[in-house]
mmCIF file of C-alpha atoms in Angstrom:
data_model
loop_
_atom_site.group_PDB
_atom_site.id
_atom_site.type_symbol
_atom_site.label_atom_id
_atom_site.label_comp_id
_atom_site.label_asym_id
_atom_site.label_seq_id
_atom_site.Cartn_x
_atom_site.Cartn_y
_atom_site.Cartn_z
ATOM 1 C CA MET Z 1 -10.956 2.979 -39.101
ATOM 2 C CA ASN Z 2 -9.362 0.758 -41.672
ATOM 3 C CA GLN Z 3 -11.317 -2.491 -41.601
ATOM 4 C CA THR Z 4 -9.690 -4.169 -44.576
ATOM 5 C CA GLN Z 5 -8.011 -6.809 -42.401
ATOM 6 C CA THR Z 6 -11.143 -8.065 -40.662
ATOM 7 C CA MET Z 7 -12.378 -11.608 -41.276
ATOM 8 C CA THR Z 8 -15.457 -12.529 -43.207
ATOM 9 C CA LEU Z 9 -17.140 -15.897 -43.678
ATOM 10 C CA PRO Z 10 -15.926 -18.542 -44.045
ATOM 11 C CA ILE Z 11 -13.809 -18.080 -40.895
ATOM 12 C CA PRO Z 12 -10.459 -19.893 -41.154
ATOM 13 C CA VAL Z 13 -10.441 -22.173 -38.107
ATOM 14 C CA ARG Z 14 -7.846 -24.836 -38.904
ATOM 15 C CA ALA Z 15 -4.395 -24.533 -37.368
ATOM 16 C CA ARG Z 16 -2.753 -27.937 -37.233
ATOM 17 C CA TRP Z 17 0.701 -26.361 -36.950
ATOM 18 C CA LEU Z 18 -0.354 -24.903 -33.595
ATOM 19 C CA THR Z 19 -1.083 -28.365 -32.186
ATOM 20 C CA LEU Z 20 2.354 -29.490 -33.356
ATOM 21 C CA LEU Z 21 3.943 -26.395 -31.848
ATOM 22 C CA GLY Z 22 2.215 -27.078 -28.522
ATOM 23 C CA TRP Z 23 3.599 -30.622 -28.342
ATOM 24 C CA LEU Z 24 7.030 -29.425 -29.464
ATOM 25 C CA ALA Z 25 7.056 -26.769 -26.721
ATOM 26 C CA LEU Z 26 6.042 -29.347 -24.098
ATOM 27 C CA VAL Z 27 8.749 -31.825 -25.142
ATOM 28 C CA ALA Z 28 11.356 -29.027 -25.351
ATOM 29 C CA LEU Z 29 10.487 -27.782 -21.865
ATOM 30 C CA VAL Z 30 10.738 -31.240 -20.282
ATOM 31 C CA ALA Z 31 14.019 -31.957 -22.122
ATOM 32 C CA ALA Z 32 15.513 -28.547 -21.261
ATOM 33 C CA GLU Z 33 14.699 -28.864 -17.569
ATOM 34 C CA LEU Z 34 16.100 -32.390 -17.395
ATOM 35 C CA TYR Z 35 19.214 -31.158 -19.197
ATOM 36 C CA GLY Z 36 19.609 -28.289 -16.722
ATOM 37 C CA PHE Z 37 19.305 -30.683 -13.783
ATOM 38 C CA ARG Z 38 21.721 -33.179 -15.312
ATOM 39 C CA VAL Z 39 24.560 -30.928 -16.406
ATOM 40 C CA SER Z 40 24.717 -28.221 -13.772
ATOM 41 C CA VAL Z 41 27.112 -28.670 -10.914
ATOM 42 C CA PRO Z 42 26.222 -26.978 -7.608
ATOM 43 C CA ASP Z 43 27.217 -23.306 -7.465
ATOM 44 C CA ARG Z 44 30.013 -22.364 -5.025
ATOM 45 C CA ASP Z 45 27.796 -19.897 -3.116
ATOM 46 C CA MET Z 46 24.217 -21.014 -3.801
ATOM 47 C CA GLY Z 47 24.680 -24.758 -4.141
ATOM 48 C CA ASN Z 48 21.829 -26.475 -6.001
ATOM 49 C CA LEU Z 49 19.586 -23.413 -5.633
ATOM 50 C CA GLN Z 50 21.316 -22.170 -8.797
ATOM 51 C CA LYS Z 51 18.996 -24.530 -10.726
ATOM 52 C CA ILE Z 52 16.122 -22.097 -10.121
ATOM 53 C CA MET Z 53 17.894 -19.815 -12.621
ATOM 54 C CA TYR Z 54 16.788 -22.119 -15.475
ATOM 55 C CA VAL Z 55 13.146 -21.217 -14.921
ATOM 56 C CA HIS Z 56 13.363 -17.760 -13.329
ATOM 57 C CA VAL Z 57 15.614 -16.120 -15.931
ATOM 58 C CA PRO Z 58 13.856 -17.531 -19.075
ATOM 59 C CA ALA Z 59 10.480 -16.546 -17.581
ATOM 60 C CA ALA Z 60 11.783 -12.980 -17.124
ATOM 61 C CA TRP Z 61 13.261 -12.845 -20.630
ATOM 62 C CA MET Z 62 10.062 -14.126 -22.216
ATOM 63 C CA SER Z 63 7.951 -11.654 -20.253
ATOM 64 C CA PHE Z 64 10.137 -8.875 -21.730
ATOM 65 C CA LEU Z 65 9.675 -10.361 -25.188
ATOM 66 C CA ALA Z 66 5.895 -10.511 -24.702
ATOM 67 C CA PHE Z 67 5.966 -6.825 -23.688
ATOM 68 C CA ALA Z 68 7.952 -6.073 -26.851
ATOM 69 C CA VAL Z 69 5.151 -7.682 -28.889
ATOM 70 C CA VAL Z 70 2.576 -5.618 -26.961
ATOM 71 C CA PHE Z 71 4.596 -2.485 -27.739
ATOM 72 C CA GLY Z 72 5.068 -3.257 -31.433
ATOM 73 C CA ALA Z 73 1.476 -4.340 -32.031
ATOM 74 C CA SER Z 74 0.054 -1.383 -30.073
ATOM 75 C CA ALA Z 75 2.203 1.080 -32.026
ATOM 76 C CA MET Z 76 1.118 -0.573 -35.280
ATOM 77 C CA TYR Z 77 -2.530 -0.300 -34.230
ATOM 78 C CA LEU Z 78 -2.207 3.415 -33.465
ATOM 79 C CA TRP Z 79 -0.440 3.944 -36.795
ATOM 80 C CA ARG Z 80 -2.510 1.742 -39.122
ATOM 81 C CA GLY Z 81 -5.744 1.257 -37.175
ATOM 82 C CA GLU Z 82 -6.012 -2.425 -38.109
ATOM 83 C CA GLU Z 83 -7.870 -4.643 -35.686
ATOM 84 C CA LYS Z 84 -5.458 -7.559 -36.064
ATOM 85 C CA HIS Z 85 -2.728 -5.510 -34.340
ATOM 86 C CA ASP Z 86 -5.018 -4.756 -31.401
ATOM 87 C CA LEU Z 87 -5.874 -8.457 -31.039
ATOM 88 C CA LEU Z 88 -2.199 -9.423 -31.233
ATOM 89 C CA ALA Z 89 -1.270 -6.873 -28.536
ATOM 90 C CA ALA Z 90 -4.040 -8.210 -26.279
ATOM 91 C CA SER Z 91 -2.912 -11.817 -26.863
ATOM 92 C CA ALA Z 92 0.702 -10.966 -25.998
ATOM 93 C CA ALA Z 93 -0.449 -8.979 -22.952
ATOM 94 C CA GLU Z 94 -2.059 -12.069 -21.414
ATOM 95 C CA ALA Z 95 1.163 -14.056 -21.872
ATOM 96 C CA ALA Z 96 3.140 -11.112 -20.457
ATOM 97 C CA ALA Z 97 0.933 -11.082 -17.356
ATOM 98 C CA VAL Z 98 1.362 -14.827 -16.781
ATOM 99 C CA LEU Z 99 5.148 -14.695 -17.262
ATOM 100 C CA THR Z 100 5.663 -11.546 -15.159
ATOM 101 C CA ALA Z 101 3.670 -13.065 -12.289
ATOM 102 C CA LEU Z 102 5.677 -16.285 -12.660
ATOM 103 C CA THR Z 103 8.965 -14.335 -12.653
ATOM 104 C CA LEU Z 104 8.001 -12.603 -9.413
ATOM 105 C CA ALA Z 105 6.876 -15.856 -7.771
ATOM 106 C CA LEU Z 106 10.084 -17.654 -8.759
ATOM 107 C CA GLY Z 107 12.214 -14.724 -7.632
ATOM 108 C CA SER Z 108 10.490 -14.806 -4.273
ATOM 109 C CA ILE Z 109 11.084 -18.560 -3.902
ATOM 110 C CA TRP Z 110 14.743 -18.070 -4.852
ATOM 111 C CA GLY Z 111 15.136 -14.976 -2.641
ATOM 112 C CA ARG Z 112 14.027 -16.639 0.587
ATOM 113 C CA PRO Z 113 16.969 -19.075 0.926
ATOM 114 C CA THR Z 114 19.579 -16.780 -0.692
ATOM 115 C CA TRP Z 115 18.633 -13.328 0.687
ATOM 116 C CA GLY Z 116 16.660 -14.482 3.730
ATOM 117 C CA VAL Z 117 13.448 -12.707 2.656
ATOM 118 C CA TRP Z 118 10.492 -13.544 0.411
ATOM 119 C CA TRP Z 119 10.182 -9.935 -0.694
ATOM 120 C CA THR Z 120 12.061 -6.667 -0.386
ATOM 121 C CA TRP Z 121 11.389 -3.230 -1.903
ATOM 122 C CA ASP Z 122 14.440 -3.503 -4.103
ATOM 123 C CA ALA Z 123 14.474 -1.521 -7.404
ATOM 124 C CA ARG Z 124 14.341 -4.663 -9.607
ATOM 125 C CA LEU Z 125 11.541 -6.316 -7.641
ATOM 126 C CA THR Z 126 9.532 -3.117 -7.283
ATOM 127 C CA SER Z 127 9.825 -2.152 -10.965
ATOM 128 C CA THR Z 128 8.788 -5.697 -11.979
ATOM 129 C CA ALA Z 129 5.791 -5.479 -9.643
ATOM 130 C CA VAL Z 130 4.859 -2.152 -11.294
ATOM 131 C CA LEU Z 131 5.088 -3.897 -14.674
ATOM 132 C CA LEU Z 132 2.670 -6.578 -13.454
ATOM 133 C CA VAL Z 133 0.229 -3.956 -12.135
ATOM 134 C CA ILE Z 134 0.300 -2.141 -15.504
ATOM 135 C CA ILE Z 135 -0.355 -5.263 -17.555
ATOM 136 C CA VAL Z 136 -3.147 -6.409 -15.220
ATOM 137 C CA GLY Z 137 -4.580 -2.884 -15.588
ATOM 138 C CA TYR Z 138 -4.335 -3.249 -19.378
ATOM 139 C CA LEU Z 139 -6.340 -6.500 -19.274
ATOM 140 C CA ALA Z 140 -8.880 -5.001 -16.845
ATOM 141 C CA LEU Z 141 -9.306 -1.974 -19.114
ATOM 142 C CA ARG Z 142 -10.039 -4.258 -22.049
ATOM 143 C CA SER Z 143 -12.645 -6.213 -20.134
ATOM 144 C CA PHE Z 144 -14.438 -3.039 -18.929
ATOM 145 C CA THR Z 145 -14.641 -1.297 -22.313
ATOM 146 C CA ASP Z 146 -17.337 -2.532 -24.692
ATOM 147 C CA ASP Z 147 -16.716 -0.358 -27.757
ATOM 148 C CA PRO Z 148 -14.007 -2.243 -29.746
ATOM 149 C CA GLU Z 149 -12.479 0.888 -31.274
ATOM 150 C CA ARG Z 150 -12.229 2.809 -28.003
ATOM 151 C CA ARG Z 151 -10.965 -0.332 -26.236
ATOM 152 C CA ALA Z 152 -8.244 -0.763 -28.846
ATOM 153 C CA LYS Z 153 -7.084 2.877 -28.685
ATOM 154 C CA TRP Z 154 -6.982 3.121 -24.895
ATOM 155 C CA SER Z 155 -5.334 -0.246 -24.421
ATOM 156 C CA ALA Z 156 -2.727 0.539 -27.112
ATOM 157 C CA ALA Z 157 -1.752 3.652 -25.116
ATOM 158 C CA VAL Z 158 -1.537 1.651 -21.857
ATOM 159 C CA GLY Z 159 0.348 -1.160 -23.622
ATOM 160 C CA ILE Z 160 2.978 1.269 -24.918
ATOM 161 C CA LEU Z 161 3.333 2.912 -21.491
ATOM 162 C CA GLY Z 162 3.744 -0.504 -19.861
ATOM 163 C CA ALA Z 163 6.345 -1.660 -22.361
ATOM 164 C CA ILE Z 164 8.359 1.537 -21.833
ATOM 165 C CA ASN Z 165 8.830 0.320 -18.239
ATOM 166 C CA VAL Z 166 10.703 -2.793 -19.483
ATOM 167 C CA PRO Z 167 14.078 -1.063 -20.094
ATOM 168 C CA ILE Z 168 13.757 0.490 -16.615
ATOM 169 C CA VAL Z 169 13.236 -2.994 -15.115
ATOM 170 C CA TYR Z 170 16.171 -4.353 -17.112
ATOM 171 C CA MET Z 171 18.565 -1.553 -16.183
ATOM 172 C CA SER Z 172 17.352 -1.143 -12.580
ATOM 173 C CA VAL Z 173 20.103 -3.441 -11.275
ATOM 174 C CA ARG Z 174 22.743 -1.118 -12.744
ATOM 175 C CA TRP Z 175 21.076 2.238 -12.131
ATOM 176 C CA TRP Z 176 20.352 1.643 -8.443
ATOM 177 C CA ARG Z 177 22.082 -0.276 -5.643
ATOM 178 C CA THR Z 178 19.985 -3.417 -5.434
ATOM 179 C CA LEU Z 179 19.938 -6.686 -3.566
ATOM 180 C CA HIS Z 180 19.233 -8.370 -6.894
ATOM 181 C CA GLN Z 181 22.309 -9.413 -8.848
ATOM 182 C CA ILE Z 182 23.141 -7.787 -12.218
ATOM 183 C CA GLN Z 183 21.334 -9.026 -15.346
ATOM 184 C CA SER Z 184 21.780 -12.722 -16.084
ATOM 185 C CA ASP Z 185 22.940 -13.208 -19.656
ATOM 186 C CA PRO Z 186 25.636 -15.353 -21.295
ATOM 187 C CA SER Z 187 28.253 -12.673 -20.523
ATOM 188 C CA THR Z 188 27.490 -12.485 -16.800
ATOM 189 C CA VAL Z 189 26.655 -16.131 -16.046
ATOM 190 C CA ASP Z 190 29.356 -18.699 -15.276
ATOM 191 C CA PRO Z 191 30.234 -20.559 -18.544
ATOM 192 C CA ALA Z 192 29.265 -23.841 -16.861
ATOM 193 C CA TYR Z 193 25.632 -22.702 -16.807
ATOM 194 C CA VAL Z 194 25.320 -20.838 -20.122
ATOM 195 C CA LYS Z 195 24.355 -23.772 -22.368
ATOM 196 C CA ALA Z 196 21.625 -25.026 -20.037
ATOM 197 C CA LEU Z 197 20.312 -21.479 -19.665
ATOM 198 C CA ARG Z 198 20.156 -21.073 -23.455
ATOM 199 C CA VAL Z 199 18.407 -24.432 -23.914
ATOM 200 C CA ASN Z 200 15.797 -23.500 -21.305
ATOM 201 C CA ALA Z 201 15.340 -20.066 -22.878
ATOM 202 C CA ILE Z 202 14.619 -21.689 -26.270
ATOM 203 C CA ALA Z 203 12.044 -23.994 -24.648
ATOM 204 C CA PHE Z 204 10.370 -21.019 -22.960
ATOM 205 C CA LEU Z 205 10.398 -19.176 -26.296
ATOM 206 C CA LEU Z 206 8.452 -22.034 -27.911
ATOM 207 C CA VAL Z 207 5.969 -21.905 -25.034
ATOM 208 C CA LEU Z 208 5.579 -18.138 -25.467
ATOM 209 C CA VAL Z 209 5.020 -18.423 -29.227
ATOM 210 C CA TYR Z 210 2.410 -21.119 -28.590
ATOM 211 C CA PHE Z 211 0.611 -18.984 -25.987
ATOM 212 C CA ILE Z 212 0.473 -15.878 -28.170
ATOM 213 C CA ALA Z 213 -0.383 -17.711 -31.419
ATOM 214 C CA GLN Z 214 -3.153 -19.792 -29.842
ATOM 215 C CA ARG Z 215 -4.638 -16.812 -27.986
ATOM 216 C CA TYR Z 216 -4.466 -14.669 -31.141
ATOM 217 C CA ARG Z 217 -6.211 -17.379 -33.127
ATOM 218 C CA ALA Z 218 -9.011 -17.537 -30.544
ATOM 219 C CA ALA Z 219 -9.312 -13.735 -30.496
ATOM 220 C CA ARG Z 220 -9.559 -13.500 -34.306
ATOM 221 C CA ILE Z 221 -12.249 -16.179 -34.529
ATOM 222 C CA GLU Z 222 -14.235 -14.719 -31.608
ATOM 223 C CA ARG Z 223 -14.130 -11.268 -33.206
ATOM 224 C CA ALA Z 224 -15.247 -12.662 -36.576
ATOM 225 C CA ILE Z 225 -18.198 -14.384 -34.850
ATOM 226 C CA GLU Z 226 -19.096 -11.152 -33.013
ATOM 227 C CA ARG Z 227 -18.957 -9.192 -36.262
ATOM 228 C CA ASP Z 228 -21.156 -11.738 -38.008
ATOM 229 C CA ALA Z 229 -23.715 -11.440 -35.177
ATOM 230 C CA GLU Z 230 -23.600 -7.622 -35.433
ATOM 231 C CA GLU Z 231 -24.136 -7.763 -39.203
ATOM 232 C CA ARG Z 232 -27.095 -10.133 -38.823
ATOM 233 C CA ALA Z 233 -28.660 -7.910 -36.156
ATOM 234 C CA PHE Z 234 -28.159 -4.893 -38.413
ATOM 235 C CA ALA Z 235 -29.668 -6.726 -41.395
ATOM 236 C CA GLU Z 236 -32.659 -7.822 -39.322
ATOM 237 C CA GLY Z 237 -33.098 -4.266 -38.055
ATOM 238 C CA SER Z 238 -33.000 -2.930 -41.626
ATOM 239 C CA THR Z 239 -35.562 -5.521 -42.770
ATOM 240 C CA ASN Z 240 -37.938 -4.817 -39.870
ATOM 241 C CA GLY Z 241 -37.441 -1.031 -40.092
ATOM 242 C CA MET V 1 13.251 -25.967 4.535
ATOM 243 C CA GLY V 2 16.185 -27.568 2.702
ATOM 244 C CA GLU V 3 17.461 -26.216 -0.617
ATOM 245 C CA TRP V 4 15.708 -28.967 -2.598
ATOM 246 C CA SER V 5 12.334 -27.911 -1.162
ATOM 247 C CA TYR V 6 12.811 -24.471 -2.735
ATOM 248 C CA ILE V 7 13.934 -26.008 -6.030
ATOM 249 C CA TRP V 8 10.896 -28.305 -6.211
ATOM 250 C CA ALA V 9 8.636 -25.420 -5.222
ATOM 251 C CA ALA V 10 10.065 -23.274 -8.057
ATOM 252 C CA TYR V 11 9.682 -25.993 -10.682
ATOM 253 C CA SER V 12 6.197 -26.922 -9.443
ATOM 254 C CA VAL V 13 5.026 -23.289 -9.602
ATOM 255 C CA THR V 14 6.443 -23.035 -13.131
ATOM 256 C CA TRP V 15 4.641 -26.147 -14.346
ATOM 257 C CA VAL V 16 1.349 -25.261 -12.663
ATOM 258 C CA ALA V 17 1.377 -21.717 -14.124
ATOM 259 C CA LEU V 18 2.387 -22.747 -17.640
ATOM 260 C CA ALA V 19 0.103 -25.791 -17.745
ATOM 261 C CA ALA V 20 -2.897 -23.848 -16.402
ATOM 262 C CA TYR V 21 -2.516 -21.096 -19.002
ATOM 263 C CA ALA V 22 -1.815 -23.605 -21.789
ATOM 264 C CA VAL V 23 -5.024 -25.502 -20.957
ATOM 265 C CA TYR V 24 -7.027 -22.256 -20.779
ATOM 266 C CA VAL V 25 -5.733 -20.881 -24.073
ATOM 267 C CA THR V 26 -6.053 -24.220 -25.912
ATOM 268 C CA ARG V 27 -9.627 -24.782 -24.735
ATOM 269 C CA ARG V 28 -10.610 -21.217 -25.591
ATOM 270 C CA ALA V 29 -9.174 -21.547 -29.104
ATOM 271 C CA ARG V 30 -10.889 -24.923 -29.540
ATOM 272 C CA ARG V 31 -14.270 -23.513 -28.432
ATOM 273 C CA ALA V 32 -13.859 -20.551 -30.793
ATOM 274 C CA ALA V 33 -12.911 -22.853 -33.678
ATOM 275 C CA GLU V 34 -15.971 -25.047 -33.061
ATOM 276 C CA ALA V 35 -18.249 -21.987 -33.078
ATOM 277 C CA GLY V 36 -16.516 -20.728 -36.237
ATOM 278 C CA ARG V 37 -16.979 -24.089 -37.941
ATOM 279 C CA ALA V 38 -20.695 -24.105 -37.059
ATOM 280 C CA LEU V 39 -21.050 -20.622 -38.521
ATOM 281 C CA ASN V 40 -19.199 -21.644 -41.676
ATOM 282 C CA ARG V 41 -21.497 -24.694 -42.071
ATOM 283 C CA GLU V 42 -24.566 -22.531 -41.591
ATOM 284 C CA ALA V 43 -23.307 -20.002 -44.146
ATOM 285 C CA GLY V 44 -22.636 -22.858 -46.589
ATOM 286 C CA GLU V 45 -26.144 -24.216 -46.156
ATOM 287 C CA ASN V 46 -27.720 -20.794 -46.682
ATOM 288 C CA ALA V 47 -25.609 -20.027 -49.724
#
């Protein structure tokens, strides 16, 4: 495997921009949610329940984006064999799991008063649940496999398979007759709600970037520490042998 | 349950999920950075 991208001592540990990004994401999220509450008028059919869209839809979009990162980084790992791509895919996978679970929970909370049920085996809901199972499986696979190279290869394959499910989730509302409405995007949402939806999506994007960047930073440092320990053990073994 | 109960539930779940993961990921990165710094110091002393 190509190991040219691995870290050696000294390990770069400073990342002040990440602290700034974290605070920026927090402020943006608070401001975006307040903005959504302030500007949106009650929907004709759903009333104020429409406001759930400002968290449910951005959470779903960002979960798709996190899966796209998993896909891209996994493909890069299989192509180039560089550890940094494996660590990036794993970092994005954790964020994808959190956001997919959040999307399902918010959809359930929204579904109860609008559809009358917490859950139904609708194509959109079921395909999203499958996506969650795959990404949880990806994380479980990583935690059960000790050999870093084997772990990276297997999880890259699972990550790519999981991400391939994303277009199916996205198109499910058009391909099958579903209880879920068609995709929410600026072309399908009432113009009165588009700006607030965009503002909330940007805030969620900052949160996602923070999650992935911070987790990736931790993963890189942890791996560098592990490698240093392995090298020391090897050196001690060579000296004693 | 009135409609506002569902809205508050949705926003509360969002904040709990995002805050919990943010705390986890920040603390993990901070712990890793501290361990990395200690290793860097040790390497500097042995150099």
